Amino acid sequence: MRSLKINKASQGYDAKGDRREGLILQRTYTCSLLGLDGPLTNEQKKSLSFRANNKSIREGELRIDFPKNKKEGYSFDFQITVVSPLFQGHLLSLEIVFGKTASQRADKVNQDIGEIKSIKINIWIHYAFRWFKRPQLVNEITERKAYPWKISQRSTSLCGIACLFYFLIQDDPDAYERIILRLHQYGYSHHNNYLILPNAYLYSIDPDRNPQYPQGMAFVDWIGLASVRNMESRFGYRGRADQVASAINWPHILIKLGRDLLNYSDTKFKLFSPIKTYIRDYLKDNTKLKILAEEVEKSHREGAKLILLVDSDMLHNRSHYHLNNFIQYHWVAYEGGLQLMDKNGLATQDYAAVEHLRFDIFSWGEEIKHSRTSDGISRNAFIRNYYGYIRMR
């Protein structure tokens, strides 16, 4: 009985999240046609044709090659390469059609000999991110569409891009879903004026077996954030847990993404100070409070999207200076609710009298109304840990 065998097929997960063998885009595999009565003649080989999904194969979809100078016994080998990314995440019905040879067409006695016959085999073509289970990814997308603050960069330095994806879900949750699903399936996606086409290295990472996958990071967050950061990397960022410096989201990157990915035409960065400076904070300790109240909060009320550049010590209500985090940058999305309070806990508009303040932020996948600044931080925890802000609208 004739059958078709794919030699050394690749492992991955299918649409149901089950592990199975399949083909990877642009990788060449050898297939063996088994159960032949003997070696195929050159004439018989010329009579073979192939069909994919009941249609003739078009240029740019699949490539079929025949090995040269190979001695064949009772099998026939050929090579198949999936070229089109549109086959990914689908079953491919490959059909080998045996046409009549010239000698069979000339045979008047045995008219039935050489009657067109075929062999079909269903081949799974892996998703681009073949080690990320599709059902789990879909569940995570659904969760974030309902609760955008669930996005978390975990231990990576992708906090700025996490803020952008948080804004994306707020603005267009269906677009967010399309971007992630297309990335997972085809390895590329686009939105507005931005193409996401990460390095193929990211596709090979297995989150369950690769020690360099950021521990505990959701599939949906890693695929989206790491892919976008890879696009903006000049230092070879590939989503690895140990790539802290190369994952940093510099202001110019976020401004570009705000414009091209999120389509905000007015994006700007206002820097107060790039480093912690005790003397400047002491001499201008009211200036940062004024910026927060009269620029950041005001812009938020007017509908702008705002990202604060801070030191993570702010989120722990720490106000001391030390070398360990002299320039430990962290981005948080500002979500309003500003309250300035004096030493008695009463609201005040006098910046010199402020002792505590409250405001809501998005950071680290924590609920907005229960963020680390929502219950209040000290005046100095804000002043000594604030660097600047990005406004998008």
Tab-separated table of C-alpha atoms in Angstrom:
chain	number	residue	atom	x	y	z
A	1	MET	CA	0.000	0.000	0.000
A	2	ARG	CA	1.409	3.329	-1.008
A	3	SER	CA	1.948	5.926	1.724
A	4	LEU	CA	3.894	9.109	2.284
A	5	LYS	CA	6.348	9.619	5.144
A	6	ILE	CA	7.947	12.903	6.227
A	7	ASN	CA	11.440	12.320	7.541
A	8	LYS	CA	12.503	14.247	10.652
A	9	ALA	CA	9.374	16.380	10.973
A	10	SER	CA	9.522	19.155	13.598
A	11	GLN	CA	7.720	19.221	16.931
A	12	GLY	CA	5.378	21.960	18.094
A	13	TYR	CA	1.797	22.596	19.216
A	14	ASP	CA	-1.298	22.534	17.027
A	15	ALA	CA	-4.498	24.575	17.202
A	16	LYS	CA	-5.794	22.535	20.151
A	17	GLY	CA	-2.571	22.927	22.097
A	18	ASP	CA	-1.520	19.305	21.507
A	19	ARG	CA	2.068	18.453	20.726
A	20	ARG	CA	2.496	17.084	17.221
A	21	GLU	CA	4.850	16.792	14.275
A	22	GLY	CA	4.699	19.281	11.441
A	23	LEU	CA	6.622	21.503	9.079
A	24	ILE	CA	8.278	24.858	9.781
A	25	LEU	CA	8.174	27.695	7.281
A	26	GLN	CA	11.188	27.915	4.936
A	27	ARG	CA	12.703	24.668	6.245
A	28	THR	CA	13.281	21.855	3.753
A	29	TYR	CA	12.066	18.342	4.599
A	30	THR	CA	12.597	15.067	2.805
A	31	CYS	CA	9.491	12.987	2.092
A	32	SER	CA	9.469	9.328	1.101
A	33	LEU	CA	6.794	7.723	-1.061
A	34	LEU	CA	6.583	4.162	0.246
A	35	GLY	CA	4.938	0.962	-1.003
A	36	LEU	CA	6.089	1.093	-4.604
A	37	ASP	CA	6.426	-2.062	-6.688
A	38	GLY	CA	9.868	-0.916	-7.738
A	39	PRO	CA	11.906	2.190	-8.542
A	40	LEU	CA	10.089	4.839	-10.523
A	41	THR	CA	11.308	5.317	-14.062
A	42	ASN	CA	12.289	8.752	-15.300
A	43	GLU	CA	9.128	8.739	-17.383
A	44	GLN	CA	7.028	7.950	-14.325
A	45	LYS	CA	8.712	10.714	-12.348
A	46	LYS	CA	7.884	13.198	-15.086
A	47	SER	CA	4.249	12.132	-14.898
A	48	LEU	CA	3.970	13.076	-11.212
A	49	SER	CA	2.209	16.266	-10.229
A	50	PHE	CA	1.379	17.805	-6.871
A	51	ARG	CA	-1.680	19.564	-5.538
A	52	ALA	CA	-2.120	21.510	-2.294
A	53	ASN	CA	-5.543	21.780	-0.675
A	54	ASN	CA	-7.147	20.430	-3.859
A	55	LYS	CA	-5.567	23.128	-6.020
A	56	SER	CA	-2.541	23.303	-8.257
A	57	ILE	CA	0.485	24.649	-6.415
A	58	ARG	CA	1.155	28.269	-7.279
A	59	GLU	CA	4.542	29.902	-7.330
A	60	GLY	CA	5.558	31.200	-3.910
A	61	GLU	CA	3.463	28.686	-1.947
A	62	LEU	CA	5.403	25.417	-1.841
A	63	ARG	CA	8.630	24.248	-3.394
A	64	ILE	CA	8.988	20.626	-4.491
A	65	ASP	CA	12.472	19.381	-5.379
A	66	PHE	CA	13.801	15.984	-6.428
A	67	PRO	CA	17.168	14.835	-5.065
A	68	LYS	CA	19.783	14.245	-7.760
A	69	ASN	CA	21.840	11.064	-8.203
A	70	LYS	CA	19.978	9.155	-5.496
A	71	LYS	CA	19.670	5.400	-5.767
A	72	GLU	CA	16.100	4.423	-5.072
A	73	GLY	CA	14.720	1.080	-3.970
A	74	TYR	CA	11.073	0.591	-3.216
A	75	SER	CA	10.568	4.219	-2.188
A	76	PHE	CA	10.766	7.551	-3.929
A	77	ASP	CA	12.117	10.655	-2.199
A	78	PHE	CA	11.378	14.291	-2.829
A	79	GLN	CA	11.883	17.484	-0.828
A	80	ILE	CA	9.207	19.919	0.254
A	81	THR	CA	9.629	23.484	1.508
A	82	VAL	CA	6.719	25.614	2.714
A	83	VAL	CA	7.331	29.099	1.320
A	84	SER	CA	4.135	31.028	2.004
A	85	PRO	CA	3.543	32.059	5.649
A	86	LEU	CA	-0.204	31.828	5.019
A	87	PHE	CA	-0.005	28.036	5.372
A	88	GLN	CA	1.100	28.386	9.011
A	89	GLY	CA	-1.365	27.237	11.613
A	90	HIS	CA	-3.271	25.077	9.111
A	91	LEU	CA	-3.443	21.527	7.876
A	92	LEU	CA	-2.007	21.180	4.408
A	93	SER	CA	-3.596	18.490	2.215
A	94	LEU	CA	-0.742	17.434	-0.058
A	95	GLU	CA	-1.709	15.244	-2.985
A	96	ILE	CA	0.619	13.361	-5.319
A	97	VAL	CA	-1.056	12.676	-8.646
A	98	PHE	CA	0.177	9.816	-10.868
A	99	GLY	CA	-0.464	10.663	-14.508
A	100	LYS	CA	-0.328	8.286	-17.493
A	101	THR	CA	3.086	7.687	-18.982
A	102	ALA	CA	3.643	7.743	-22.747
A	103	SER	CA	3.860	3.935	-22.912
A	104	GLN	CA	0.623	3.579	-20.961
A	105	ARG	CA	-1.167	6.044	-23.209
A	106	ALA	CA	-0.029	3.995	-26.222
A	107	ASP	CA	-1.210	0.728	-24.706
A	108	LYS	CA	-4.507	-0.072	-26.467
A	109	VAL	CA	-5.000	-3.395	-24.687
A	110	ASN	CA	-4.897	-2.303	-21.071
A	111	GLN	CA	-6.869	0.920	-21.176
A	112	ASP	CA	-7.203	0.918	-17.385
A	113	ILE	CA	-3.464	0.857	-16.815
A	114	GLY	CA	-2.208	4.286	-15.927
A	115	GLU	CA	-5.628	5.527	-14.821
A	116	ILE	CA	-4.916	8.697	-12.816
A	117	LYS	CA	-4.519	7.862	-9.145
A	118	SER	CA	-3.247	9.867	-6.210
A	119	ILE	CA	-2.024	9.714	-2.638
A	120	LYS	CA	-3.097	12.332	-0.116
A	121	ILE	CA	-1.535	13.186	3.201
A	122	ASN	CA	-2.527	15.866	5.721
A	123	ILE	CA	0.468	17.775	7.051
A	124	TRP	CA	0.345	20.219	9.967
A	125	ILE	CA	2.173	23.471	9.242
A	126	HIS	CA	3.361	24.942	12.519
A	127	TYR	CA	2.513	28.390	13.848
A	128	ALA	CA	5.410	30.839	13.681
A	129	PHE	CA	5.613	30.760	17.504
A	130	ARG	CA	5.126	26.984	17.529
A	131	TRP	CA	5.954	26.444	21.227
A	132	PHE	CA	3.261	28.834	22.497
A	133	LYS	CA	-0.060	27.048	22.928
A	134	ARG	CA	-2.790	28.798	20.981
A	135	PRO	CA	-5.656	28.136	23.451
A	136	GLN	CA	-3.653	29.612	26.331
A	137	LEU	CA	-2.773	32.624	24.198
A	138	VAL	CA	-6.434	33.203	23.312
A	139	ASN	CA	-7.419	33.060	26.992
A	140	GLU	CA	-4.749	35.612	27.890
A	141	ILE	CA	-5.901	37.933	25.113
A	142	THR	CA	-9.512	37.719	26.333
A	143	GLU	CA	-8.386	38.501	29.872
A	144	ARG	CA	-6.405	41.572	28.811
A	145	LYS	CA	-9.182	42.909	26.612
A	146	ALA	CA	-11.374	42.911	29.715
A	147	TYR	CA	-8.624	44.070	32.078
A	148	PRO	CA	-5.857	45.900	30.170
A	149	TRP	CA	-3.862	46.388	33.373
A	150	LYS	CA	-3.145	42.640	33.403
A	151	ILE	CA	-0.265	43.251	30.969
A	152	SER	CA	3.045	42.729	32.744
A	153	GLN	CA	6.655	42.758	31.624
A	154	ARG	CA	7.568	40.776	34.760
A	155	SER	CA	11.348	40.850	35.281
A	156	THR	CA	12.195	42.333	31.873
A	157	SER	CA	12.945	45.968	31.029
A	158	LEU	CA	9.923	46.201	28.715
A	159	CYS	CA	7.875	48.481	30.979
A	160	GLY	CA	7.610	51.295	28.417
A	161	ILE	CA	6.282	49.053	25.667
A	162	ALA	CA	3.913	47.480	28.217
A	163	CYS	CA	2.452	50.983	28.713
A	164	LEU	CA	1.949	51.330	24.957
A	165	PHE	CA	0.132	48.006	24.694
A	166	TYR	CA	-1.979	49.065	27.681
A	167	PHE	CA	-2.995	52.173	25.717
A	168	LEU	CA	-3.574	50.090	22.579
A	169	ILE	CA	-6.120	47.882	24.343
A	170	GLN	CA	-7.874	50.942	25.759
A	171	ASP	CA	-8.122	52.498	22.295
A	172	ASP	CA	-8.811	49.430	20.152
A	173	PRO	CA	-9.035	46.034	21.900
A	174	ASP	CA	-9.926	44.211	18.681
A	175	ALA	CA	-6.806	45.557	16.968
A	176	TYR	CA	-4.744	44.303	19.904
A	177	GLU	CA	-6.223	40.833	19.454
A	178	ARG	CA	-5.522	40.846	15.704
A	179	ILE	CA	-1.928	41.932	16.214
A	180	ILE	CA	-1.129	39.182	18.714
A	181	LEU	CA	-2.919	36.375	16.868
A	182	ARG	CA	-1.286	37.288	13.555
A	183	LEU	CA	2.122	37.506	15.188
A	184	HIS	CA	1.675	34.075	16.748
A	185	GLN	CA	0.416	32.463	13.557
A	186	TYR	CA	2.383	34.127	10.779
A	187	GLY	CA	5.347	35.726	12.546
A	188	TYR	CA	4.438	39.231	11.422
A	189	SER	CA	1.700	41.793	11.884
A	190	HIS	CA	1.089	45.470	11.333
A	191	HIS	CA	-0.965	48.283	12.810
A	192	ASN	CA	-1.330	51.810	11.513
A	193	ASN	CA	2.089	52.676	10.049
A	194	TYR	CA	4.085	50.057	11.926
A	195	LEU	CA	5.201	46.626	10.723
A	196	ILE	CA	6.104	44.034	13.368
A	197	LEU	CA	8.442	41.455	11.876
A	198	PRO	CA	10.746	40.122	14.627
A	199	ASN	CA	13.927	38.127	14.192
A	200	ALA	CA	13.214	34.445	13.498
A	201	TYR	CA	15.171	33.538	16.639
A	202	LEU	CA	12.152	34.518	18.724
A	203	TYR	CA	10.041	31.872	16.987
A	204	SER	CA	12.283	29.063	18.242
A	205	ILE	CA	12.022	29.885	21.950
A	206	ASP	CA	10.191	27.267	24.028
A	207	PRO	CA	8.811	28.993	27.157
A	208	ASP	CA	8.525	25.698	29.029
A	209	ARG	CA	12.052	24.464	28.354
A	210	ASN	CA	14.244	27.469	27.645
A	211	PRO	CA	15.837	28.846	30.846
A	212	GLN	CA	16.193	32.232	29.158
A	213	TYR	CA	12.433	32.710	28.859
A	214	PRO	CA	11.433	35.362	31.461
A	215	GLN	CA	10.001	33.380	34.350
A	216	GLY	CA	6.261	33.704	34.815
A	217	MET	CA	5.738	36.049	31.857
A	218	ALA	CA	2.457	35.427	30.050
A	219	PHE	CA	2.694	34.183	26.466
A	220	VAL	CA	0.671	37.095	25.122
A	221	ASP	CA	2.845	39.697	26.843
A	222	TRP	CA	6.160	38.196	25.744
A	223	ILE	CA	5.099	37.725	22.117
A	224	GLY	CA	3.823	41.294	21.809
A	225	LEU	CA	6.353	43.227	23.888
A	226	ALA	CA	9.465	41.267	22.898
A	227	SER	CA	8.554	41.339	19.199
A	228	VAL	CA	8.126	45.116	19.156
A	229	ARG	CA	11.296	45.716	21.183
A	230	ASN	CA	13.212	43.416	18.841
A	231	MET	CA	12.128	45.646	15.952
A	232	GLU	CA	13.700	48.669	17.660
A	233	SER	CA	16.880	46.929	18.828
A	234	ARG	CA	20.362	47.952	17.784
A	235	PHE	CA	21.949	45.595	20.288
A	236	GLY	CA	20.461	42.272	19.251
A	237	TYR	CA	17.577	42.046	21.726
A	238	ARG	CA	15.986	38.598	21.417
A	239	GLY	CA	13.599	38.407	24.350
A	240	ARG	CA	16.014	36.625	26.684
A	241	ALA	CA	15.736	37.022	30.440
A	242	ASP	CA	19.387	38.053	30.755
A	243	GLN	CA	19.074	40.854	28.168
A	244	VAL	CA	18.270	43.665	30.579
A	245	ALA	CA	20.246	46.556	29.078
A	246	SER	CA	19.291	45.856	25.460
A	247	ALA	CA	15.583	45.755	26.409
A	248	ILE	CA	15.531	49.251	27.933
A	249	ASN	CA	12.853	51.459	26.380
A	250	TRP	CA	14.535	54.765	25.617
A	251	PRO	CA	12.296	57.836	25.214
A	252	HIS	CA	12.896	58.166	21.461
A	253	ILE	CA	11.700	54.565	20.978
A	254	LEU	CA	8.443	55.192	22.829
A	255	ILE	CA	7.859	58.464	20.982
A	256	LYS	CA	8.333	56.706	17.634
A	257	LEU	CA	6.016	53.839	18.636
A	258	GLY	CA	3.434	56.268	19.969
A	259	ARG	CA	3.396	57.935	16.567
A	260	ASP	CA	3.722	54.947	14.231
A	261	LEU	CA	2.099	52.094	16.167
A	262	LEU	CA	-0.568	53.956	18.159
A	263	ASN	CA	-1.079	56.754	15.624
A	264	TYR	CA	-0.796	59.660	18.083
A	265	SER	CA	0.263	62.661	16.004
A	266	ASP	CA	1.354	64.814	18.960
A	267	THR	CA	3.970	62.951	20.997
A	268	LYS	CA	6.661	64.604	23.069
A	269	PHE	CA	9.015	63.935	25.962
A	270	LYS	CA	9.568	66.511	28.687
A	271	LEU	CA	12.643	65.710	30.737
A	272	PHE	CA	13.196	67.275	34.152
A	273	SER	CA	16.494	65.570	34.957
A	274	PRO	CA	18.127	62.414	33.539
A	275	ILE	CA	19.648	61.479	36.911
A	276	LYS	CA	18.920	61.820	40.603
A	277	THR	CA	20.364	65.108	41.800
A	278	TYR	CA	20.042	65.936	45.488
A	279	ILE	CA	20.977	69.600	45.083
A	280	ARG	CA	18.538	70.239	42.226
A	281	ASP	CA	15.732	68.420	44.041
A	282	TYR	CA	16.419	70.489	47.164
A	283	LEU	CA	16.495	73.813	45.345
A	284	LYS	CA	13.516	73.076	43.095
A	285	ASP	CA	11.531	70.682	45.255
A	286	ASN	CA	8.191	72.322	44.356
A	287	THR	CA	8.781	72.279	40.603
A	288	LYS	CA	8.116	68.571	40.159
A	289	LEU	CA	4.852	68.829	42.104
A	290	LYS	CA	3.819	71.723	39.892
A	291	ILE	CA	4.616	69.704	36.756
A	292	LEU	CA	2.546	66.787	38.058
A	293	ALA	CA	-0.467	68.940	38.913
A	294	GLU	CA	-0.435	71.570	36.158
A	295	GLU	CA	0.911	69.559	33.224
A	296	VAL	CA	0.510	65.824	33.767
A	297	GLU	CA	-2.826	65.791	35.594
A	298	LYS	CA	-4.223	68.557	33.390
A	299	SER	CA	-3.234	66.705	30.186
A	300	HIS	CA	-4.753	63.485	31.538
A	301	ARG	CA	-8.058	65.239	32.177
A	302	GLU	CA	-7.968	66.516	28.599
A	303	GLY	CA	-7.678	62.941	27.279
A	304	ALA	CA	-3.946	62.636	26.606
A	305	LYS	CA	-2.011	59.436	27.281
A	306	LEU	CA	0.869	59.948	29.700
A	307	ILE	CA	3.843	57.850	30.723
A	308	LEU	CA	5.985	58.876	33.681
A	309	LEU	CA	9.700	58.152	33.773
A	310	VAL	CA	10.494	57.355	37.396
A	311	ASP	CA	12.755	55.316	39.597
A	312	SER	CA	11.062	52.150	40.818
A	313	ASP	CA	11.789	53.304	44.393
A	314	MET	CA	8.785	55.601	44.006
A	315	LEU	CA	6.505	52.574	43.846
A	316	HIS	CA	7.944	51.369	47.149
A	317	ASN	CA	7.573	54.821	48.764
A	318	ARG	CA	11.331	55.167	49.211
A	319	SER	CA	12.968	58.570	49.215
A	320	HIS	CA	16.644	57.937	50.003
A	321	TYR	CA	19.485	58.209	47.495
A	322	HIS	CA	21.826	55.284	46.938
A	323	LEU	CA	24.160	54.109	44.199
A	324	ASN	CA	22.358	50.814	43.551
A	325	ASN	CA	19.537	52.573	41.720
A	326	PHE	CA	21.135	55.863	40.772
A	327	ILE	CA	19.617	55.676	37.307
A	328	GLN	CA	17.188	52.724	37.552
A	329	TYR	CA	14.571	53.906	35.088
A	330	HIS	CA	10.996	52.632	35.092
A	331	TRP	CA	8.001	53.699	32.978
A	332	VAL	CA	4.456	53.826	34.376
A	333	ALA	CA	1.235	54.957	32.715
A	334	TYR	CA	-0.363	57.839	34.581
A	335	GLU	CA	-4.092	57.357	35.260
A	336	GLY	CA	-5.087	60.467	37.182
A	337	GLY	CA	-6.807	60.765	40.544
A	338	LEU	CA	-4.192	63.216	41.864
A	339	GLN	CA	-4.569	64.346	45.471
A	340	LEU	CA	-2.089	66.642	47.217
A	341	MET	CA	-2.232	66.563	51.035
A	342	ASP	CA	-0.589	68.492	53.860
A	343	LYS	CA	0.863	67.079	57.077
A	344	ASN	CA	-2.646	66.717	58.520
A	345	GLY	CA	-3.912	64.714	55.564
A	346	LEU	CA	-5.990	67.609	54.215
A	347	ALA	CA	-6.134	68.598	50.566
A	348	THR	CA	-3.916	71.539	49.647
A	349	GLN	CA	-2.970	73.523	46.538
A	350	ASP	CA	0.101	74.961	48.240
A	351	TYR	CA	3.014	72.936	46.835
A	352	ALA	CA	5.270	73.966	49.713
A	353	ALA	CA	2.788	72.472	52.188
A	354	VAL	CA	2.452	69.104	50.439
A	355	GLU	CA	3.628	66.148	52.565
A	356	HIS	CA	1.855	63.274	50.810
A	357	LEU	CA	0.247	62.701	47.424
A	358	ARG	CA	-1.867	60.079	45.689
A	359	PHE	CA	-2.404	59.199	42.048
A	360	ASP	CA	-3.215	56.088	40.022
A	361	ILE	CA	-0.772	54.353	37.687
A	362	PHE	CA	-0.467	51.264	35.504
A	363	SER	CA	2.600	49.145	36.249
A	364	TRP	CA	3.607	45.480	36.615
A	365	GLY	CA	0.138	44.083	35.835
A	366	GLU	CA	-1.448	45.520	38.975
A	367	GLU	CA	-4.988	46.865	39.240
A	368	ILE	CA	-5.158	50.604	38.602
A	369	LYS	CA	-7.259	51.672	41.566
A	370	HIS	CA	-5.011	49.663	43.870
A	371	SER	CA	-1.698	50.695	42.354
A	372	ARG	CA	1.332	51.334	44.520
A	373	THR	CA	0.797	55.077	44.471
A	374	SER	CA	-2.990	54.993	44.910
A	375	ASP	CA	-2.800	54.745	48.707
A	376	GLY	CA	-0.281	57.557	48.907
A	377	ILE	CA	3.455	58.164	48.859
A	378	SER	CA	5.561	60.798	50.549
A	379	ARG	CA	6.494	64.099	48.997
A	380	ASN	CA	10.154	63.097	48.862
A	381	ALA	CA	9.379	59.661	47.369
A	382	PHE	CA	7.923	61.463	44.375
A	383	ILE	CA	10.388	64.341	44.099
A	384	ARG	CA	13.490	62.165	44.394
A	385	ASN	CA	12.285	59.518	41.950
A	386	TYR	CA	10.705	61.522	39.122
A	387	TYR	CA	12.633	62.189	35.880
A	388	GLY	CA	10.109	63.286	33.254
A	389	TYR	CA	7.037	62.324	31.222
A	390	ILE	CA	5.877	61.473	27.701
A	391	ARG	CA	2.574	62.893	26.484
A	392	MET	CA	0.684	61.389	23.534
A	393	ARG	CA	-2.515	62.645	21.943
